[in-house]
Amino acid sequence: MVIPGPIPDYADLCRPAQASRAGWVAPKPLASPASARRPGAGRATGDEQSSSPVGFSFRRRSLLSCVAALSLCSCAPDDIGSGSAMTAPDDLAVGQAITRAAETPDRDRRPPDPFWWSGYGDPQLDHLVALLDRQAPGMALAAARLRRAEAMNTAAGAVLEPAATLSATTAEERFPNHSVYSPAYAGKGGSEGRIAVDVRYHLDFWGKRAETAAAAGARVAAARAEAEDARLLLRTGLVEAYLRLDAAIRLRDIAVSGLVRREGLVDLLVIRTSAGLSTDLDAVASREAVTETRDGIVRLEAEIATCRHRIAALLGLDPAFADTLSRPALRSPMGDPLPLSSLPASLLGRRPDVAVRRAEVEAAAHEIGVARAGFYPDVDLLAFAGPASLGLAHLLRSGSVAAGVGPAVTLPVFDGGLLRSGLAGRMADFDAAVAAYDEVIATALRQIADGVVELRAWQARKTEAVTAFDHWSRAVALTEARERQGLSAAGDRLSAETALLLSRRRVVEAETGAAIARVGLIRALGGAFASRVIDGAHDIGEMKE
């Protein structure tokens, strides 16, 4: 059995594999007599190593390799572009409805109150809105999307910083005969170990990582605006359902009062028919009115239950919660939320959905920059340091320390059109984002104009309904006075009271319509959301170039 000699250091890997097994004698370095007399003679200093022909040749080859890589890289094509440009809000005409509403004299010019629903003075409504903000599924979904966008933004920003990893490897292996190993290892078995700290820093010459981080930041802004939009939609939806619940209960009370009076009229007609003072035709018509009133009460009861269930669903609660809701107590009407200005930039700048689309355009523009930078090479600066050896017994010796630093260049040469198709896709995404932005600002202005017109229409209907109610109130009072004087029958009074209830119903319907129109206009105006003025929206079109 042949006992091998001691295992040499890791530096033996650099020795020629064709050396004889008897041993390999390193040639003595050329040294001047002066250097030979110095301590450590025969070992070049750092300056001498850097100025040696071998070191200079190595650096020159590395530099030439980088230059060759840069010369071989493809360039971003100029034939792939986008003709889309965002519509400047100031180029849009808001129309007469918005202009007249914004120029209304003697009106409050302050932005909407963030707690605008508190103007109704209903503690239960305030509690429901607070509950909505805490536990509504729609709010939780929007918050989760925002957290995801923020995490992606953090990850995108992390690539701009240096990265360091610590690794440790060990293995028992057989070294091949025909490789770089010295005769002391070739064909034999042994161990190998390495402990190293690897550092990588990306040199963002072409702005690829910066554009990626900017796109992620724009996505965060879009997610934040989406959360605000979800909050606005849920709040206005809850308040609208609450207003409908209040209206259904009030209309049911009116219908119940009308049912009592119509049943009294039927009883009176039965008595008159028995006395020969009336015919059955009058009683049949009155009984039909009673049947219609009862049918209306049933429909209103169903609408009340539906509104309660809708409120519970918006809160993410079961229908049993709907049964716990008390009757609404809306003590004071809310003021009209008219536009603060007739300038499109001021109107649209308060809508969160417009902010979402604008942020998406910004993100798409930055992603075009990422795609363009993909045509150029990635340059990384790599460095490592740590002990490495053949034979674990030598791993922690001072002579086993290895270190290195240098660039790493990765460049596209032939990709079968992958980069061009990726750039074309990003251009298409930008066009789609611009189209979505143009669509949302057109829709926003239409919704504001429609909201103003609808609110004015309901206010006009309410004025007419209140006028009719006042007329029937005087008619009922006159009929009661005539009845006390014996100049009118009870049937005339019951008929007048029924007409008064119908006019009262029209007042409630008009009041509810106006209240819901106010909520819709708050939604169209963006509520209390405050975004930046978007008068420079056309600048985004320049980012795709």
Coordinates of C-alpha atoms in Angstrom, one line a residue:
M1 CA 0.0 0.0 0.0
V2 CA 1.3 3.3 -1.0
I3 CA 0.8 6.1 1.6
P4 CA 0.5 9.4 -0.2
G5 CA 2.5 12.3 1.1
P6 CA 1.0 15.4 2.7
I7 CA -1.7 17.1 0.8
P8 CA -0.4 20.4 -0.6
D9 CA -2.1 23.8 -0.3
Y10 CA -4.9 25.0 -2.6
A11 CA -2.2 26.8 -4.6
D12 CA -1.1 23.4 -6.1
L13 CA -4.1 23.7 -8.4
C14 CA -2.1 26.2 -10.4
R15 CA 0.7 23.8 -11.0
P16 CA 1.1 22.0 -14.3
A17 CA -0.8 18.7 -14.5
Q18 CA 1.9 17.1 -16.6
A19 CA 4.6 17.4 -13.8
S20 CA 6.2 14.2 -12.7
R21 CA 4.9 12.4 -9.6
A22 CA 8.4 12.8 -8.1
G23 CA 7.6 16.4 -7.3
W24 CA 7.4 19.8 -8.9
V25 CA 10.0 22.4 -8.2
A26 CA 8.9 26.0 -8.7
P27 CA 11.3 28.1 -10.6
K28 CA 13.1 30.7 -8.6
P29 CA 11.9 34.3 -9.3
L30 CA 14.3 36.6 -10.9
A31 CA 15.5 39.1 -8.4
S32 CA 18.1 41.8 -8.2
P33 CA 20.9 41.4 -5.6
A34 CA 19.4 44.1 -3.6
S35 CA 16.0 42.5 -3.5
A36 CA 17.6 39.1 -2.7
R37 CA 19.1 40.6 0.5
R38 CA 15.7 42.1 1.7
P39 CA 13.5 40.1 3.9
G40 CA 10.9 38.3 1.8
A41 CA 13.0 38.4 -1.3
G42 CA 11.6 36.4 -4.1
R43 CA 8.1 37.6 -3.4
A44 CA 6.8 40.6 -5.4
T45 CA 5.1 43.4 -3.6
G46 CA 1.7 44.7 -4.5
D47 CA 3.1 47.5 -6.6
E48 CA 5.5 45.1 -8.3
Q49 CA 2.7 42.7 -9.1
S50 CA 0.5 45.4 -10.5
S51 CA 3.3 46.6 -12.7
S52 CA 4.3 43.2 -13.9
P53 CA 3.8 42.3 -17.5
V54 CA 1.5 39.5 -16.5
G55 CA -0.8 41.8 -14.5
F56 CA -0.8 44.4 -17.2
S57 CA -1.6 41.8 -19.8
F58 CA -4.5 40.5 -17.7
R59 CA -6.0 44.0 -17.2
R60 CA -5.6 44.7 -20.8
R61 CA -7.4 41.5 -21.8
S62 CA -10.2 42.3 -19.3
L63 CA -10.6 45.8 -20.7
L64 CA -10.6 44.5 -24.3
S65 CA -13.1 41.9 -23.4
C66 CA -15.5 44.6 -22.0
V67 CA -15.0 46.8 -25.1
A68 CA -15.7 43.9 -27.4
A69 CA -18.8 43.0 -25.4
L70 CA -20.1 46.5 -25.7
S71 CA -19.4 46.6 -29.4
L72 CA -21.3 43.4 -30.0
C73 CA -24.4 44.4 -28.1
S74 CA -27.6 45.2 -29.9
C75 CA -29.1 48.7 -29.8
A76 CA -32.7 49.7 -29.1
P77 CA -34.6 49.9 -32.3
D78 CA -36.0 53.3 -33.4
D79 CA -38.8 51.8 -35.6
I80 CA -40.8 50.6 -32.5
G81 CA -42.7 53.5 -31.0
S82 CA -46.1 54.8 -29.9
G83 CA -48.2 57.6 -31.3
S84 CA -50.4 57.9 -28.2
A85 CA -50.4 61.1 -26.1
M86 CA -52.5 61.9 -23.0
T87 CA -55.3 64.4 -23.4
A88 CA -54.5 67.6 -21.6
P89 CA -57.5 68.4 -19.3
D90 CA -57.3 72.1 -20.2
D91 CA -58.1 71.1 -23.8
L92 CA -61.6 69.8 -22.7
A93 CA -64.7 71.9 -22.4
V94 CA -66.8 71.2 -19.3
G95 CA -70.1 72.5 -20.7
Q96 CA -72.8 74.8 -19.4
A97 CA -74.0 72.6 -16.6
I98 CA -70.7 72.5 -14.7
T99 CA -69.9 76.1 -15.5
R100 CA -73.2 77.4 -14.1
A101 CA -72.9 75.2 -11.0
A102 CA -69.3 76.4 -10.4
E103 CA -70.4 80.0 -10.7
T104 CA -73.3 79.8 -8.3
P105 CA -73.2 82.9 -6.1
D106 CA -73.1 82.9 -2.3
R107 CA -71.8 79.4 -2.0
D108 CA -69.1 77.8 0.1
R109 CA -65.9 77.4 -1.9
R110 CA -64.2 75.0 0.6
P111 CA -63.3 71.4 -0.4
P112 CA -65.7 68.7 0.7
D113 CA -65.6 67.6 4.4
P114 CA -63.7 64.3 4.8
F115 CA -66.6 63.3 7.1
W116 CA -69.3 64.6 4.8
W117 CA -71.8 61.9 5.9
S118 CA -71.8 63.3 9.4
G119 CA -73.8 66.2 8.1
Y120 CA -77.0 64.1 8.4
G121 CA -76.6 64.0 12.2
D122 CA -77.3 60.3 12.5
P123 CA -75.1 58.4 15.0
Q124 CA -76.0 55.1 13.6
L125 CA -74.8 56.1 10.1
D126 CA -71.6 57.4 11.6
H127 CA -71.0 54.1 13.3
L128 CA -71.7 52.1 10.1
V129 CA -69.2 54.2 8.1
A130 CA -66.6 53.6 10.8
L131 CA -67.4 49.9 10.7
L132 CA -67.1 50.0 6.9
D133 CA -63.6 51.4 7.1
R134 CA -62.4 48.8 9.6
Q135 CA -63.8 45.5 8.2
A136 CA -65.4 45.8 4.8
P137 CA -64.1 43.1 2.4
G138 CA -63.6 45.7 -0.3
M139 CA -61.4 47.8 1.9
A140 CA -59.4 44.8 3.0
L141 CA -58.9 43.9 -0.7
A142 CA -57.7 47.4 -1.6
A143 CA -55.4 47.4 1.4
A144 CA -53.9 44.0 0.4
R145 CA -53.2 45.3 -3.1
L146 CA -51.5 48.4 -1.7
R147 CA -49.3 46.3 0.6
R148 CA -48.4 44.1 -2.4
A149 CA -47.4 47.1 -4.5
E150 CA -45.4 48.5 -1.7
A151 CA -43.5 45.2 -1.3
M152 CA -42.8 45.1 -5.0
N153 CA -41.5 48.7 -4.8
T154 CA -39.2 47.8 -1.9
A155 CA -37.9 44.8 -3.9
A156 CA -37.3 47.0 -7.0
G157 CA -35.4 49.5 -4.9
A158 CA -33.3 46.8 -3.3
V159 CA -31.6 45.9 -6.7
L160 CA -30.0 49.3 -6.7
E161 CA -28.0 48.5 -3.6
P162 CA -25.0 46.2 -3.3
A163 CA -25.8 42.6 -2.4
A164 CA -23.6 40.3 -0.3
T165 CA -23.9 36.6 0.4
L166 CA -22.0 34.2 2.7
S167 CA -21.7 30.7 1.5
A168 CA -19.9 27.6 2.8
T169 CA -19.5 24.4 0.8
T170 CA -17.7 21.1 1.4
A171 CA -17.5 17.9 -0.6
E172 CA -15.8 14.5 -0.7
E173 CA -14.9 13.7 -4.3
R174 CA -12.6 11.9 -6.6
F175 CA -10.4 14.2 -8.7
P176 CA -10.1 13.3 -12.4
N177 CA -6.9 12.3 -14.1
H178 CA -7.3 14.7 -16.9
S179 CA -8.0 18.2 -15.5
V180 CA -6.3 21.0 -13.8
Y181 CA -5.4 19.0 -10.7
S182 CA -1.8 18.4 -9.9
P183 CA -0.4 14.8 -9.8
A184 CA -0.8 14.8 -6.0
Y185 CA -4.6 14.8 -6.5
A186 CA -5.2 13.5 -10.0
G187 CA -6.9 10.1 -9.8
K188 CA -7.2 10.2 -6.1
G189 CA -10.0 10.9 -3.6
G190 CA -10.1 13.8 -1.2
S191 CA -12.1 16.6 0.2
E192 CA -12.7 20.2 -0.9
G193 CA -14.0 23.1 1.0
R194 CA -14.8 26.8 0.5
I195 CA -16.1 29.6 2.7
A196 CA -16.6 32.9 0.8
V197 CA -18.3 36.2 1.0
D198 CA -19.6 37.2 -2.5
V199 CA -20.5 40.8 -3.3
R200 CA -22.4 41.9 -6.4
Y201 CA -23.1 45.5 -7.4
H202 CA -25.0 46.3 -10.5
L203 CA -23.6 49.2 -12.5
D204 CA -26.8 50.7 -13.9
F205 CA -25.3 52.4 -16.9
W206 CA -28.5 52.3 -19.0
G207 CA -31.0 53.1 -16.3
K208 CA -32.7 49.7 -16.4
R209 CA -32.9 49.2 -12.6
A210 CA -33.8 52.9 -12.0
E211 CA -36.7 52.6 -14.5
T212 CA -37.8 49.4 -12.8
A213 CA -37.8 51.2 -9.5
A214 CA -39.7 54.2 -10.9
A215 CA -42.3 51.9 -12.5
A216 CA -42.8 50.1 -9.1
G217 CA -43.2 53.5 -7.4
A218 CA -45.9 54.5 -9.9
R219 CA -47.6 51.2 -9.2
V220 CA -47.6 52.0 -5.5
A221 CA -49.2 55.4 -6.3
A222 CA -51.8 53.6 -8.4
A223 CA -52.6 51.1 -5.6
R224 CA -52.9 53.9 -3.1
A225 CA -55.3 55.8 -5.4
E226 CA -57.3 52.5 -5.9
A227 CA -57.6 52.2 -2.2
E228 CA -59.0 55.7 -2.0
D229 CA -61.4 55.0 -4.9
A230 CA -62.6 51.8 -3.2
R231 CA -63.2 53.8 0.0
L232 CA -65.1 56.4 -1.8
L233 CA -67.3 53.9 -3.7
L234 CA -68.0 51.9 -0.5
R235 CA -68.9 54.9 1.6
T236 CA -71.2 56.5 -1.0
G237 CA -72.8 53.1 -1.6
L238 CA -73.4 52.6 2.1
V239 CA -74.9 56.1 2.5
E240 CA -77.1 55.6 -0.6
A241 CA -78.4 52.3 0.8
Y242 CA -79.1 54.0 4.1
L243 CA -81.0 56.8 2.4
R244 CA -83.1 54.3 0.5
L245 CA -83.8 52.5 3.8
D246 CA -85.0 55.7 5.4
A247 CA -87.1 56.5 2.3
A248 CA -88.7 53.0 2.2
I249 CA -89.6 53.2 5.9
R250 CA -91.1 56.7 5.5
L251 CA -93.1 55.6 2.4
R252 CA -94.4 52.6 4.3
D253 CA -95.6 54.8 7.1
I254 CA -97.4 57.0 4.5
A255 CA -98.9 53.9 2.9
V256 CA -100.2 52.6 6.2
S257 CA -101.8 55.9 7.0
G258 CA -103.4 55.9 3.5
L259 CA -104.6 52.4 4.1
V260 CA -106.4 53.4 7.3
R261 CA -108.2 56.3 5.5
R262 CA -109.1 54.2 2.5
E263 CA -110.5 51.4 4.6
G264 CA -112.5 54.1 6.5
L265 CA -113.8 55.4 3.2
V266 CA -114.9 51.8 2.2
D267 CA -116.8 51.4 5.5
L268 CA -118.5 54.7 4.9
L269 CA -119.5 53.7 1.4
V270 CA -120.9 50.4 2.6
I271 CA -123.1 52.3 5.1
R272 CA -124.2 54.7 2.3
T273 CA -125.0 51.8 0.0
S274 CA -127.1 50.1 2.7
A275 CA -129.0 53.3 3.2
G276 CA -129.5 53.6 -0.6
L277 CA -127.4 56.8 -0.8
S278 CA -124.7 55.2 -3.0
T279 CA -124.1 52.3 -5.4
D280 CA -121.9 49.3 -5.2
L281 CA -119.7 50.7 -8.0
D282 CA -118.3 53.3 -5.6
A283 CA -117.5 50.7 -3.0
V284 CA -115.8 48.4 -5.6
A285 CA -113.5 51.2 -6.7
S286 CA -112.6 52.0 -3.1
R287 CA -111.9 48.4 -2.4
E288 CA -109.5 48.3 -5.4
A289 CA -107.7 51.3 -4.0
V290 CA -107.3 49.4 -0.7
T291 CA -105.9 46.4 -2.4
E292 CA -103.4 48.5 -4.3
T293 CA -102.3 50.2 -1.1
R294 CA -101.8 46.8 0.7
D295 CA -99.8 45.6 -2.3
G296 CA -97.6 48.7 -2.1
I297 CA -97.0 48.1 1.6
V298 CA -95.8 44.6 0.9
R299 CA -93.4 45.8 -1.7
L300 CA -92.1 48.5 0.6
E301 CA -91.5 45.9 3.4
A302 CA -89.5 43.9 0.9
E303 CA -87.5 47.0 -0.1
I304 CA -86.8 47.7 3.6
A305 CA -85.4 44.2 4.1
T306 CA -83.4 44.5 0.9
C307 CA -81.8 47.7 1.9
R308 CA -80.9 46.3 5.3
H309 CA -79.3 43.2 3.7
R310 CA -77.4 45.4 1.3
I311 CA -75.9 47.4 4.2
A312 CA -74.9 44.2 5.9
A313 CA -73.3 42.9 2.8
L314 CA -71.3 46.1 2.3
L315 CA -69.9 45.7 5.8
G316 CA -69.1 42.0 5.1
L317 CA -71.6 40.8 7.7
D318 CA -74.4 38.3 7.7
P319 CA -78.1 39.1 7.2
A320 CA -78.6 38.7 10.9
F321 CA -76.8 42.0 11.4
A322 CA -79.4 43.7 9.2
D323 CA -82.1 42.8 11.7
T324 CA -80.3 44.8 14.4
L325 CA -80.4 48.1 12.5
S326 CA -82.7 50.6 14.0
R327 CA -84.8 53.2 12.1
P328 CA -82.6 55.9 10.5
A329 CA -82.7 59.3 12.2
L330 CA -81.5 61.7 9.5
R331 CA -82.1 65.0 11.4
S332 CA -80.6 67.5 8.9
P333 CA -80.3 67.7 5.1
M334 CA -76.8 67.9 3.6
G335 CA -75.7 70.9 1.5
D336 CA -75.3 70.7 -2.2
P337 CA -71.8 69.4 -3.2
L338 CA -71.3 71.7 -6.2
P339 CA -68.1 71.9 -8.2
L340 CA -65.4 74.1 -6.7
S341 CA -64.2 75.3 -10.1
S342 CA -65.0 75.0 -13.8
L343 CA -61.4 74.2 -14.7
P344 CA -61.1 70.5 -15.8
A345 CA -57.7 70.1 -14.1
S346 CA -59.2 71.2 -10.8
L347 CA -62.3 68.9 -11.2
L348 CA -60.4 65.8 -12.4
G349 CA -57.5 66.3 -9.9
R350 CA -59.9 65.3 -7.0
R351 CA -61.0 62.0 -8.5
P352 CA -59.0 59.0 -7.3
D353 CA -59.8 56.9 -10.4
V354 CA -58.2 59.6 -12.6
A355 CA -55.1 59.4 -10.3
V356 CA -55.1 55.6 -10.8
R357 CA -55.0 55.9 -14.6
R358 CA -52.4 58.6 -14.6
A359 CA -50.1 56.5 -12.3
E360 CA -50.6 53.5 -14.7
V361 CA -49.5 55.7 -17.6
E362 CA -46.4 56.7 -15.7
A363 CA -45.7 53.1 -14.8
A364 CA -46.1 52.0 -18.5
A365 CA -43.8 54.8 -19.6
H366 CA -41.1 53.6 -17.2
E367 CA -41.5 50.0 -18.3
I368 CA -40.8 51.1 -21.8
G369 CA -37.5 52.4 -20.5
V370 CA -36.8 49.0 -18.9
A371 CA -37.5 47.3 -22.2
R372 CA -35.2 49.7 -24.1
A373 CA -32.4 49.1 -21.6
G374 CA -32.7 45.4 -22.2
F375 CA -31.0 45.9 -25.5
Y376 CA -27.8 46.9 -23.8
P377 CA -25.5 44.7 -21.7
D378 CA -25.8 44.2 -17.9
V379 CA -22.6 45.1 -16.1
D380 CA -22.0 43.8 -12.6
L381 CA -19.0 44.3 -10.4
L382 CA -18.2 41.1 -8.6
A383 CA -15.9 40.4 -5.6
F384 CA -15.3 37.5 -3.4
A385 CA -13.0 36.7 -0.4
G386 CA -12.6 33.7 1.8
P387 CA -10.6 30.5 2.5
A388 CA -10.7 27.6 0.0
S389 CA -8.6 24.5 -0.1
L390 CA -8.3 20.9 -1.3
G391 CA -8.4 19.1 2.0
L392 CA -10.5 20.4 4.9
A393 CA -7.4 20.3 7.2
H394 CA -6.0 23.2 5.3
L395 CA -9.2 25.3 5.0
L396 CA -8.5 27.6 7.9
R397 CA -4.8 28.2 7.2
S398 CA -3.7 31.7 6.3
G399 CA -2.4 30.5 3.0
S400 CA -5.8 29.3 1.9
V401 CA -7.4 32.7 1.7
A402 CA -8.5 33.6 -1.9
A403 CA -10.0 36.9 -3.1
G404 CA -10.9 38.4 -6.4
V405 CA -12.7 41.4 -8.0
G406 CA -13.7 42.1 -11.5
P407 CA -16.6 43.0 -13.9
A408 CA -19.2 40.6 -15.3
V409 CA -20.9 41.6 -18.6
T410 CA -24.0 39.9 -19.9
L411 CA -25.2 41.0 -23.3
P412 CA -27.8 40.0 -25.8
V413 CA -26.5 38.9 -29.2
F414 CA -29.1 36.7 -30.8
D415 CA -32.5 36.3 -29.1
G416 CA -34.8 35.5 -32.0
G417 CA -36.7 38.8 -31.7
L418 CA -37.5 38.4 -28.0
L419 CA -36.3 41.9 -27.1
R420 CA -38.1 43.6 -30.0
S421 CA -41.4 41.8 -29.1
G422 CA -41.0 42.8 -25.5
L423 CA -40.5 46.4 -26.4
A424 CA -43.5 46.3 -28.8
G425 CA -45.5 44.8 -25.9
R426 CA -44.6 47.6 -23.6
M427 CA -45.5 50.2 -26.2
A428 CA -48.9 48.5 -26.6
D429 CA -49.3 48.6 -22.8
F430 CA -48.5 52.3 -22.9
D431 CA -51.1 52.9 -25.6
A432 CA -53.7 51.0 -23.6
A433 CA -52.9 53.0 -20.5
V434 CA -53.2 56.3 -22.3
A435 CA -56.6 55.2 -23.9
A436 CA -57.8 54.2 -20.4
Y437 CA -56.8 57.6 -19.0
D438 CA -58.5 59.4 -21.8
E439 CA -61.6 57.3 -21.3
V440 CA -61.8 57.9 -17.5
I441 CA -61.4 61.7 -17.8
A442 CA -64.2 61.8 -20.4
T443 CA -66.4 59.6 -18.1
A444 CA -65.5 61.8 -15.1
L445 CA -66.6 65.0 -16.7
R446 CA -69.8 63.4 -18.0
Q447 CA -70.6 62.0 -14.5
I448 CA -70.0 65.5 -13.0
A449 CA -72.3 67.1 -15.5
D450 CA -74.9 64.4 -15.2
G451 CA -74.8 64.8 -11.4
V452 CA -75.3 68.5 -11.5
V453 CA -78.2 68.2 -13.9
E454 CA -79.8 65.3 -11.9
L455 CA -79.5 67.2 -8.7
R456 CA -81.1 70.3 -10.2
A457 CA -84.0 68.2 -11.6
W458 CA -84.7 66.5 -8.3
Q459 CA -84.7 69.9 -6.6
A460 CA -87.2 71.2 -9.1
R461 CA -89.4 68.2 -8.6
K462 CA -89.2 68.6 -4.8
T463 CA -90.3 72.3 -5.1
E464 CA -93.3 71.2 -7.1
A465 CA -94.1 68.4 -4.7
V466 CA -93.9 70.7 -1.7
T467 CA -96.2 73.2 -3.4
A468 CA -98.8 70.5 -4.1
F469 CA -98.5 69.3 -0.6
D470 CA -99.2 72.8 0.7
H471 CA -102.2 73.0 -1.5
W472 CA -103.7 69.7 -0.3
S473 CA -102.9 70.6 3.3
R474 CA -105.1 73.7 2.9
A475 CA -107.7 71.6 1.1
V476 CA -107.9 69.2 4.0
A477 CA -108.2 72.0 6.5
L478 CA -111.0 73.5 4.5
T479 CA -112.8 70.2 4.2
E480 CA -112.6 69.6 7.9
A481 CA -114.0 73.0 8.6
R482 CA -116.9 72.4 6.1
E483 CA -117.5 69.0 7.8
R484 CA -117.8 70.6 11.2
Q485 CA -120.3 73.1 9.8
G486 CA -122.3 70.3 8.1
L487 CA -121.5 71.6 4.7
S488 CA -119.5 68.5 3.6
A489 CA -119.6 64.8 4.2
A490 CA -116.9 62.7 5.8
G491 CA -116.2 61.0 2.5
D492 CA -115.0 64.3 1.1
R493 CA -112.6 64.7 4.0
L494 CA -111.2 61.2 3.6
S495 CA -110.7 61.7 -0.1
A496 CA -108.8 65.0 0.5
E497 CA -106.7 63.3 3.2
T498 CA -105.9 60.5 0.7
A499 CA -104.8 63.0 -1.9
L500 CA -102.7 64.8 0.8
L501 CA -100.9 61.5 1.6
L502 CA -100.2 61.0 -2.1
S503 CA -98.7 64.4 -2.3
R504 CA -96.6 63.7 0.8
R505 CA -95.4 60.6 -0.8
R506 CA -94.2 62.6 -3.8
V507 CA -92.3 64.9 -1.5
V508 CA -90.5 62.0 0.2
E509 CA -89.6 60.6 -3.2
A510 CA -88.3 63.9 -4.4
E511 CA -86.3 64.4 -1.2
T512 CA -84.8 61.0 -1.5
G513 CA -84.0 61.5 -5.1
A514 CA -82.2 64.8 -4.3
A515 CA -80.3 63.2 -1.4
I516 CA -79.1 60.3 -3.6
A517 CA -78.2 62.7 -6.3
R518 CA -76.1 64.6 -3.8
V519 CA -74.3 61.4 -2.9
G520 CA -73.8 60.6 -6.6
L521 CA -72.3 64.1 -7.2
I522 CA -69.9 63.6 -4.2
R523 CA -68.8 60.4 -5.9
A524 CA -68.4 62.1 -9.2
L525 CA -66.4 65.0 -7.7
G526 CA -64.1 62.5 -5.9
G527 CA -65.3 63.2 -2.4
A528 CA -62.6 64.6 -0.1
F529 CA -59.8 63.0 -2.1
A530 CA -57.0 65.5 -2.9
S531 CA -54.7 64.6 -5.7
R532 CA -52.1 66.8 -7.5
V533 CA -53.2 69.1 -10.2
I534 CA -52.9 67.3 -13.5
D535 CA -52.5 70.2 -15.8
G536 CA -49.2 68.7 -17.1
A537 CA -50.6 65.4 -18.2
H538 CA -49.3 65.8 -21.7
D539 CA -45.8 65.5 -20.4
I540 CA -46.3 61.8 -19.9
G541 CA -46.4 61.3 -23.7
E542 CA -42.7 62.4 -23.9
M543 CA -41.6 59.6 -21.6
K544 CA -42.3 56.9 -24.2
E545 CA -39.8 58.3 -26.6

